[in-house]
PDB file of C-alpha atoms and ligand atoms in Angstrom:
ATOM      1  CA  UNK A 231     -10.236 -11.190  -3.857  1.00 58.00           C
ATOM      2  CA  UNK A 232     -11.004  -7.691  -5.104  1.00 83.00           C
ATOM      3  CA  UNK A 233      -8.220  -5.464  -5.415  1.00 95.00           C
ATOM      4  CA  UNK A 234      -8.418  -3.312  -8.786  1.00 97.00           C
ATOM      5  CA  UNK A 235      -5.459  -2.051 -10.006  1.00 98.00           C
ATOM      6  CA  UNK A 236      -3.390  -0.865 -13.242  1.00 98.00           C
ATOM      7  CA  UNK A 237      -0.314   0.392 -14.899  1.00 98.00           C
ATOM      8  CA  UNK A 238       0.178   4.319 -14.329  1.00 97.00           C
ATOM      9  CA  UNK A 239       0.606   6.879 -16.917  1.00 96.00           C
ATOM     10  CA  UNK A 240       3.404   9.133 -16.210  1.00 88.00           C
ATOM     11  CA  UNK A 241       1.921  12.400 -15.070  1.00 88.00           C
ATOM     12  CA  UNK A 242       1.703  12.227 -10.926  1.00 81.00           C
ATOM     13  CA  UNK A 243       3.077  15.857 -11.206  1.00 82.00           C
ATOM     14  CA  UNK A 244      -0.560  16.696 -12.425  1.00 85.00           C
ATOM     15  CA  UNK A 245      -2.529  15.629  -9.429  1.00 94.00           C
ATOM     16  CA  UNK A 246      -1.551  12.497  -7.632  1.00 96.00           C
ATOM     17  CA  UNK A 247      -5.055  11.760  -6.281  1.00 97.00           C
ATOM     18  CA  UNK A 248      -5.834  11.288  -9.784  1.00 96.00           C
ATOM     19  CA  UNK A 249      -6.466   7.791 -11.180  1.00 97.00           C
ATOM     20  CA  UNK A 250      -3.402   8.070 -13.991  1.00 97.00           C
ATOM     21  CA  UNK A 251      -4.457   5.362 -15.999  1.00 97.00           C
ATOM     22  CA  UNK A 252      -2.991   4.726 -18.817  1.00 97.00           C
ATOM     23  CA  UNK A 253      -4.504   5.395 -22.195  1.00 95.00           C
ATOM     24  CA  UNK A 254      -5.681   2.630 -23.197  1.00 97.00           C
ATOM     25  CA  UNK A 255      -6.042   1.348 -19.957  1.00 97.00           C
ATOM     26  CA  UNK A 256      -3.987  -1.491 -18.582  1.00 98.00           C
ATOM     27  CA  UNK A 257      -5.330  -3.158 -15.882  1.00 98.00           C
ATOM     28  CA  UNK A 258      -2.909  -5.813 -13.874  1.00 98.00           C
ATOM     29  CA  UNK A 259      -4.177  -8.877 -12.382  1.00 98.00           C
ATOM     30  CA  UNK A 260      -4.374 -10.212  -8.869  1.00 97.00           C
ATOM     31  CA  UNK A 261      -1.853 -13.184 -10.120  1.00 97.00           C
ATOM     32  CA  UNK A 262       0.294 -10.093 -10.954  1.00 97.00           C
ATOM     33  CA  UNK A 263      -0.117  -8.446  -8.000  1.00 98.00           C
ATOM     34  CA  UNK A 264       0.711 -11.338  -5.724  1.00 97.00           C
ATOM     35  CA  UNK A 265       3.488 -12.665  -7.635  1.00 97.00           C
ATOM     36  CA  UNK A 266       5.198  -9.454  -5.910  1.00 98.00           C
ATOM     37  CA  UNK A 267       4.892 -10.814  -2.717  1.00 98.00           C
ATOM     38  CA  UNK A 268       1.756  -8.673  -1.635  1.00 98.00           C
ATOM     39  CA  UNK A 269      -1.003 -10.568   0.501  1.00 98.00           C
ATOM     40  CA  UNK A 270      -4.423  -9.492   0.134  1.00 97.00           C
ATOM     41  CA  UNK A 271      -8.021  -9.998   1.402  1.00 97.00           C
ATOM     42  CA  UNK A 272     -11.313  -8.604   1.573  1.00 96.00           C
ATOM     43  CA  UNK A 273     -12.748  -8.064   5.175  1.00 97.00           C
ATOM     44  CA  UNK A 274     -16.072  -6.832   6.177  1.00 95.00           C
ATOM     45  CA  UNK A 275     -15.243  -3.377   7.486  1.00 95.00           C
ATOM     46  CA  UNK A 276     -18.180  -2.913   9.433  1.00 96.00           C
ATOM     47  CA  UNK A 277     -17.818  -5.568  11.557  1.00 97.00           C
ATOM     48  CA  UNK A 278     -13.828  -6.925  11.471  1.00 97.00           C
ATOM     49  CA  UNK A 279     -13.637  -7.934  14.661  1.00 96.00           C
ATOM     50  CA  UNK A 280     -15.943 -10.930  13.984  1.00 97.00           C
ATOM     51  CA  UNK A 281     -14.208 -11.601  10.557  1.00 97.00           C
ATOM     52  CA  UNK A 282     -13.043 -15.059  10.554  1.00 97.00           C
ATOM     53  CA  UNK A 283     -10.552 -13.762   7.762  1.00 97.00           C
ATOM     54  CA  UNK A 284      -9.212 -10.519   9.064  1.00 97.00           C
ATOM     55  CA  UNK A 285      -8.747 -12.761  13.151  1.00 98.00           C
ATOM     56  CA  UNK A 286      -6.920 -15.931  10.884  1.00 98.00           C
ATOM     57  CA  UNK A 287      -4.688 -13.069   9.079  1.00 98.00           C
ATOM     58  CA  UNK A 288      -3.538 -11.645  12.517  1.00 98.00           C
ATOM     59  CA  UNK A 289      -3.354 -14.677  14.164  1.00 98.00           C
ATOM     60  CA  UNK A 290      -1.258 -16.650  11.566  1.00 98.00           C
ATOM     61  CA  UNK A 291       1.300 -13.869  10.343  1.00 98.00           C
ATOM     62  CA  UNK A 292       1.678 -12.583  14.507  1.00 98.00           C
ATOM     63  CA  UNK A 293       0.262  -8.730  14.480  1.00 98.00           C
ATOM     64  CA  UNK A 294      -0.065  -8.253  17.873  1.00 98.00           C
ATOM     65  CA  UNK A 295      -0.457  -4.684  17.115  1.00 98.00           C
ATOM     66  CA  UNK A 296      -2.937  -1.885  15.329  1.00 97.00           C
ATOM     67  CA  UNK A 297      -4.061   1.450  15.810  1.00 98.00           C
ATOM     68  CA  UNK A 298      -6.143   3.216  13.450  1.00 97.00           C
ATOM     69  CA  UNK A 299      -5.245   6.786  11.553  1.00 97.00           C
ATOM     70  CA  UNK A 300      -7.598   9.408   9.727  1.00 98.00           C
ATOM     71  CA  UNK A 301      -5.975  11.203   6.904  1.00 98.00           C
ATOM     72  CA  UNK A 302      -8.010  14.706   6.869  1.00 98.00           C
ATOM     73  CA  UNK A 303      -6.806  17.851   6.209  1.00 97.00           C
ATOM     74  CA  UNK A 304      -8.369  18.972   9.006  1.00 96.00           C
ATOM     75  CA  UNK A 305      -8.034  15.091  11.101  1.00 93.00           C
ATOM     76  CA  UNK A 306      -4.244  14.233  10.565  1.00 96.00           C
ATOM     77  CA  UNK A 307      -1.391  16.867  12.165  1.00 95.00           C
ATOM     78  CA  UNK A 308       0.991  18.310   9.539  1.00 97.00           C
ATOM     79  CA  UNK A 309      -1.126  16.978   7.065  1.00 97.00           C
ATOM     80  CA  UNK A 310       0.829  18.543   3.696  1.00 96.00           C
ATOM     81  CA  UNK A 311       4.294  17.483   4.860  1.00 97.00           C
ATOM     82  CA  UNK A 312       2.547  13.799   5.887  1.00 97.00           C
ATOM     83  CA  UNK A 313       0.830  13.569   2.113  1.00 97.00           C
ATOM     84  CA  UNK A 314       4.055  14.750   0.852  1.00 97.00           C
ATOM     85  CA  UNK A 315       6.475  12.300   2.793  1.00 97.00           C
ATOM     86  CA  UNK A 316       3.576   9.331   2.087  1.00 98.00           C
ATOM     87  CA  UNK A 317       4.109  10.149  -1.721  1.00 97.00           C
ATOM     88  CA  UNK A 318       7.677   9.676  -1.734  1.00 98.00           C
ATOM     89  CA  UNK A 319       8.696   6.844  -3.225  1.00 98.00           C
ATOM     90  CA  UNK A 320      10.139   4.243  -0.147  1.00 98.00           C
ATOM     91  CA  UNK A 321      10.340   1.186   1.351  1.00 98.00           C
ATOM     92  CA  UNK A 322      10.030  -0.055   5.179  1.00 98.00           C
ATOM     93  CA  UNK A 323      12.269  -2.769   7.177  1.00 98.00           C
ATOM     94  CA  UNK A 324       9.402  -4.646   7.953  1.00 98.00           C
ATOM     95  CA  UNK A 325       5.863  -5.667   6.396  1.00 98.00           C
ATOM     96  CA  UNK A 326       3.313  -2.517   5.826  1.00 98.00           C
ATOM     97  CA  UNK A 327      -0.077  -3.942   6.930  1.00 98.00           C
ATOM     98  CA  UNK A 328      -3.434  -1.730   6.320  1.00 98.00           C
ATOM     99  CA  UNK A 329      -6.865  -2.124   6.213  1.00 98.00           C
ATOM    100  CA  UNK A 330      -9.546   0.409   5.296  1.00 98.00           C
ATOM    101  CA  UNK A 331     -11.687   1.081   7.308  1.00 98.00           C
ATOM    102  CA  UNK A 332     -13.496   4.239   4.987  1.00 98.00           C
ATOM    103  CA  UNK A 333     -12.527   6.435   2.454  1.00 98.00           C
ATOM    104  CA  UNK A 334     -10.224   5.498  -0.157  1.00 98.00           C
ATOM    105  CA  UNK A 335      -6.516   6.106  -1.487  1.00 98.00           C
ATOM    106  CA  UNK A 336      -4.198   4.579  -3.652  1.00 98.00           C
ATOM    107  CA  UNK A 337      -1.555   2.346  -3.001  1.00 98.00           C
ATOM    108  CA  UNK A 338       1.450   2.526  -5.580  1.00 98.00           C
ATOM    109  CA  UNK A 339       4.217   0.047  -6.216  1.00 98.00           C
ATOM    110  CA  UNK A 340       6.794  -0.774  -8.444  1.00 98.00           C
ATOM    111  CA  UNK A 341       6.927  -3.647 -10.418  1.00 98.00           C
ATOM    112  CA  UNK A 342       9.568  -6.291 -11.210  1.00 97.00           C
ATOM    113  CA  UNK A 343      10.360  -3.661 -14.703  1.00 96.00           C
ATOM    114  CA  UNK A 344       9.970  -0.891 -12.390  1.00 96.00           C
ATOM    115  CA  UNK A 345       6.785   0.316 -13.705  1.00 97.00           C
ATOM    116  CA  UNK A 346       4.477   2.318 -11.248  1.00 98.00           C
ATOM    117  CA  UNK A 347       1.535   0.015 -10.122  1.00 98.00           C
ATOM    118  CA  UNK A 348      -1.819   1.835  -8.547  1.00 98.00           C
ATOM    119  CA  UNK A 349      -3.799  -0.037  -6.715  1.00 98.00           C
ATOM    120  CA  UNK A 350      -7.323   0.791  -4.886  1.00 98.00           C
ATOM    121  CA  UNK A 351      -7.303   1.182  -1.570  1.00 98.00           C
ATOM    122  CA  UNK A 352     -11.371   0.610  -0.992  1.00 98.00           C
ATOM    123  CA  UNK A 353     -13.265   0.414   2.313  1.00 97.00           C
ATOM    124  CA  UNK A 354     -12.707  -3.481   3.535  1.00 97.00           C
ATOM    125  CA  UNK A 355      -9.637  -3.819   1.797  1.00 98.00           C
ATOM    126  CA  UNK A 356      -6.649  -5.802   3.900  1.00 98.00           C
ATOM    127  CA  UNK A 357      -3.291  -6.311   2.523  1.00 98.00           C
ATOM    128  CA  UNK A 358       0.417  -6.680   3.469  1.00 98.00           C
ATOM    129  CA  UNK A 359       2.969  -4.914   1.132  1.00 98.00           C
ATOM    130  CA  UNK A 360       6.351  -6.781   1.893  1.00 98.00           C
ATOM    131  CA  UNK A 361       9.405  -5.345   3.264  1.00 98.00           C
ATOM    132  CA  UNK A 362      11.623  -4.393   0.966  1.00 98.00           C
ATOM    133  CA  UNK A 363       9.173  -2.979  -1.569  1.00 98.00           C
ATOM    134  CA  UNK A 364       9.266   0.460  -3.234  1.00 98.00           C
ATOM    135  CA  UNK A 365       5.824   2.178  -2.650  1.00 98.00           C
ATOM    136  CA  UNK A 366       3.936   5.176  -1.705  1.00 98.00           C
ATOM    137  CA  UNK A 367      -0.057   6.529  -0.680  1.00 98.00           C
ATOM    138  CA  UNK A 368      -1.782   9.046  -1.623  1.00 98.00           C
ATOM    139  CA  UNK A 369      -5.228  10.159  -1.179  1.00 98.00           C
ATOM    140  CA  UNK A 370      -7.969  10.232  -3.944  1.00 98.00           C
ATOM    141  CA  UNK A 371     -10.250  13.080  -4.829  1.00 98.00           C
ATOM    142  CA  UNK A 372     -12.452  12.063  -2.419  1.00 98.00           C
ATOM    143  CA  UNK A 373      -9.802  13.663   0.207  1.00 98.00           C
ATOM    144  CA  UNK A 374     -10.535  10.726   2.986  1.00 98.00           C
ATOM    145  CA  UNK A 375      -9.366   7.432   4.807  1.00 98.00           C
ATOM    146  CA  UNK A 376      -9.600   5.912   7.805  1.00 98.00           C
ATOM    147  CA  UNK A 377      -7.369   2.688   7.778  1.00 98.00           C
ATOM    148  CA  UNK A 378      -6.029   0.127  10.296  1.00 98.00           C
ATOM    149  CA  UNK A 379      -2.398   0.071  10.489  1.00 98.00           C
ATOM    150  CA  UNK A 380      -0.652  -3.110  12.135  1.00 98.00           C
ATOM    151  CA  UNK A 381       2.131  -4.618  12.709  1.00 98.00           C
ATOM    152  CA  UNK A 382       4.004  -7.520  14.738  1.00 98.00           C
ATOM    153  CA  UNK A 383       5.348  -6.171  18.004  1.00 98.00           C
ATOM    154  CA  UNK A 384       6.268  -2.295  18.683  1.00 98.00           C
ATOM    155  CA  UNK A 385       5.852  -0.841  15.352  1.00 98.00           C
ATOM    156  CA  UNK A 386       8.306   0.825  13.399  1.00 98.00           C
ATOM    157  CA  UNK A 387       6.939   2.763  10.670  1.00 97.00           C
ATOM    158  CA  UNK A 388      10.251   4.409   9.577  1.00 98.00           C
ATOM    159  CA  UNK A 389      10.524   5.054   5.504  1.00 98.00           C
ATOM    160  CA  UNK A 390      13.491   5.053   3.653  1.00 98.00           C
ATOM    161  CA  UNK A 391      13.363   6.999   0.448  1.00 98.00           C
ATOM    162  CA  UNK A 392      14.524   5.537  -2.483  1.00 98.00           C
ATOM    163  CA  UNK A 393      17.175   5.212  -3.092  1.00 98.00           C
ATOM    164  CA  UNK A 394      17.526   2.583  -0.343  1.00 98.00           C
ATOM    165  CA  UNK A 395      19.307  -0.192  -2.447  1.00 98.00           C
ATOM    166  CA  UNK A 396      22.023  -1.077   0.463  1.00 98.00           C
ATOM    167  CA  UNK A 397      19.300  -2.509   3.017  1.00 98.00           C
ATOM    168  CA  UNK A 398      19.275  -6.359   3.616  1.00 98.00           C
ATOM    169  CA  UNK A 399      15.373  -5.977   3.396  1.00 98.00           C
ATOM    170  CA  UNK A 400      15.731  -4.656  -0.172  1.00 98.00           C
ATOM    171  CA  UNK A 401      18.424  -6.906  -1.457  1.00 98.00           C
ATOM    172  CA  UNK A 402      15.891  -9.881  -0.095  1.00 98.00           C
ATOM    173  CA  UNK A 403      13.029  -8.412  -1.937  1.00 98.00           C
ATOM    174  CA  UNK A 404      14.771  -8.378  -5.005  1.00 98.00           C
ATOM    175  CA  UNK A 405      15.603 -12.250  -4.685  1.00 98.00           C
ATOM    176  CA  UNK A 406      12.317 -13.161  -3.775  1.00 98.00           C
ATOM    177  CA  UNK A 407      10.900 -11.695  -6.972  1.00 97.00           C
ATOM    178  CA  UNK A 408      13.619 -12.837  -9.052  1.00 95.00           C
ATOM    179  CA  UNK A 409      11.659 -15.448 -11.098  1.00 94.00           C
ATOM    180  CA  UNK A 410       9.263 -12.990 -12.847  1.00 93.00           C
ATOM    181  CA  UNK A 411      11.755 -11.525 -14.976  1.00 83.00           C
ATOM    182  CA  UNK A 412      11.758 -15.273 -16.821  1.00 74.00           C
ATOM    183  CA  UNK A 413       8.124 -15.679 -17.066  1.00 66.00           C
TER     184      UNK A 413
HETATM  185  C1  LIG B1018       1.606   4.996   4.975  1.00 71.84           C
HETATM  186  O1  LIG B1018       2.454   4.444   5.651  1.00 71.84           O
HETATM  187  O2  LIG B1018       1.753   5.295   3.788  1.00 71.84           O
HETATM  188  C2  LIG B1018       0.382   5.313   5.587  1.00 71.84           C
HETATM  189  O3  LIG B1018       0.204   5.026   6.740  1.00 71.84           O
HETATM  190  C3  LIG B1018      -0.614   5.934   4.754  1.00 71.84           C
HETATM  191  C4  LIG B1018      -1.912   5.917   5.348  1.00 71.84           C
HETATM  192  S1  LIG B1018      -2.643   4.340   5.540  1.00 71.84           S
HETATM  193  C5  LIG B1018      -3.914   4.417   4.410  1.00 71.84           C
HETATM  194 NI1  LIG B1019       5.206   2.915   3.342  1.00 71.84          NI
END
C-alpha cells in the first residue's frame, strides 16, 4: 500500500535527514514491514475526512483522538532539542499513530536482527508503529511535515529511550515478533 523503505547504512552521525541507503541498496518489503507488527495505509490527504479508509482505521482500532503538529524550525517550539529527543532511539507504552498530512520525514525502526529500518514518511501516508517498538523521526532535507498524530483516549506521548528492556510493552513486542527469527 505504498510505503518505501530500506536497510540503513551506518552513518546517521553524517546528516540524519539523509536517505542512508545502503550501498547497494536494500530495499525491504511491505510483507517485511508488517510482519513487525506495523499497520499501514494510504489515505487521500487532501480530503481525509471523507476517506472511507482513514474513518474505518479510526473507527475499528478506537482513536478517539488527533491533533495535528508542524515540525518547522521556525513552526515547532524548541525545535533542536524536539529533533534531537525525536532522533533518539525509543519506544512508547502505547501505539504511535501518524498520518502526513505534507512534507516528509523518515520513520526508523529496528528490525527483528536489530538492523535500522527507514521508512518514508510521504504526504497521505497512515500507519501505526506498535507499542513496544524501538524507533525514532527525523526530518528530510526538505526541512518540513505536517502530520496527524492520534491516539485512543487522552494521549500519552511519553518516550522511553532505549534502553527500555524492563517494560511489559517491550517484553510483549518481543513475543509478538518472535516467529521471524525462524523464517
Ligand atoms: C514523534 O513522536 O516522533 C513525532 O511526533 C514526530 C513527528 S510526527 C511526523
Ligand atoms: Ni516515538
Amino acid at each position: 500500500m505504498g510505503v518505501e523503505a530500506w536497510y540503513m547504512d551506518d552513518n546517521t552521525d553524517v546528516d540524519q535527514r539523509e536517505e542512508h541507503h545502503r550501498s547497494p541498496p536494500e530495499h525491504v518489503s511491505e510483507e517485511e514491514i508488517a510482519k513487525h507488527g506495523i499497520l499501514f495505509w494510504t489515505v487521500n490527504p487532501d480530503d481525509y475526512r471523507n476517506d472511507a479508509t482513514y474513518n474505518k482505521v479510526r473507527k475499528d482500532r478506537g482513536y478517539s483522538y488527533e491533533d495535528e503538529i508542524t515540525i518547522t524550525k521556525e513552526g515547532l517550539p524548541n525545535y533542536e532539542e524536539k529533533i534531537k529527543s525525536f532522533f533518539e532511539e525509543h519506544l512508547h507504552l502505547d501505539e504511535e499513530i501518524r498520518f502526513c498530512l505534507d512534507g516528509s520525514g523518515y520513520f526508523d525502526f529496528r528490525d527483528f536482527k536489530e538492523r535500522w529500518v527507514r521508512m518514508k514518511f510521504t504526504k497521505g501516508t497512515f500507519f501505526v508503529l506498535p507499542a513496544g517498538i524501538y524507533h525514532r523521526f527525523t526530518l528530510d532535507t526538505n526541512n518540513y511535515v505536517k502530520a496527524k498524530r492520534l491516539f485512543v483516549g487522552e494521549p500519552v506521548w511519553t518516550p522511553y529511550n532505549r534502553p527500555a528492556d524492563d517494560k511489559a510493552q517491550r517484553a510483549a513486542y518481543l513475543e509478538s515478533i518472535k516467529g521471524l527469527a525462524e523464517d
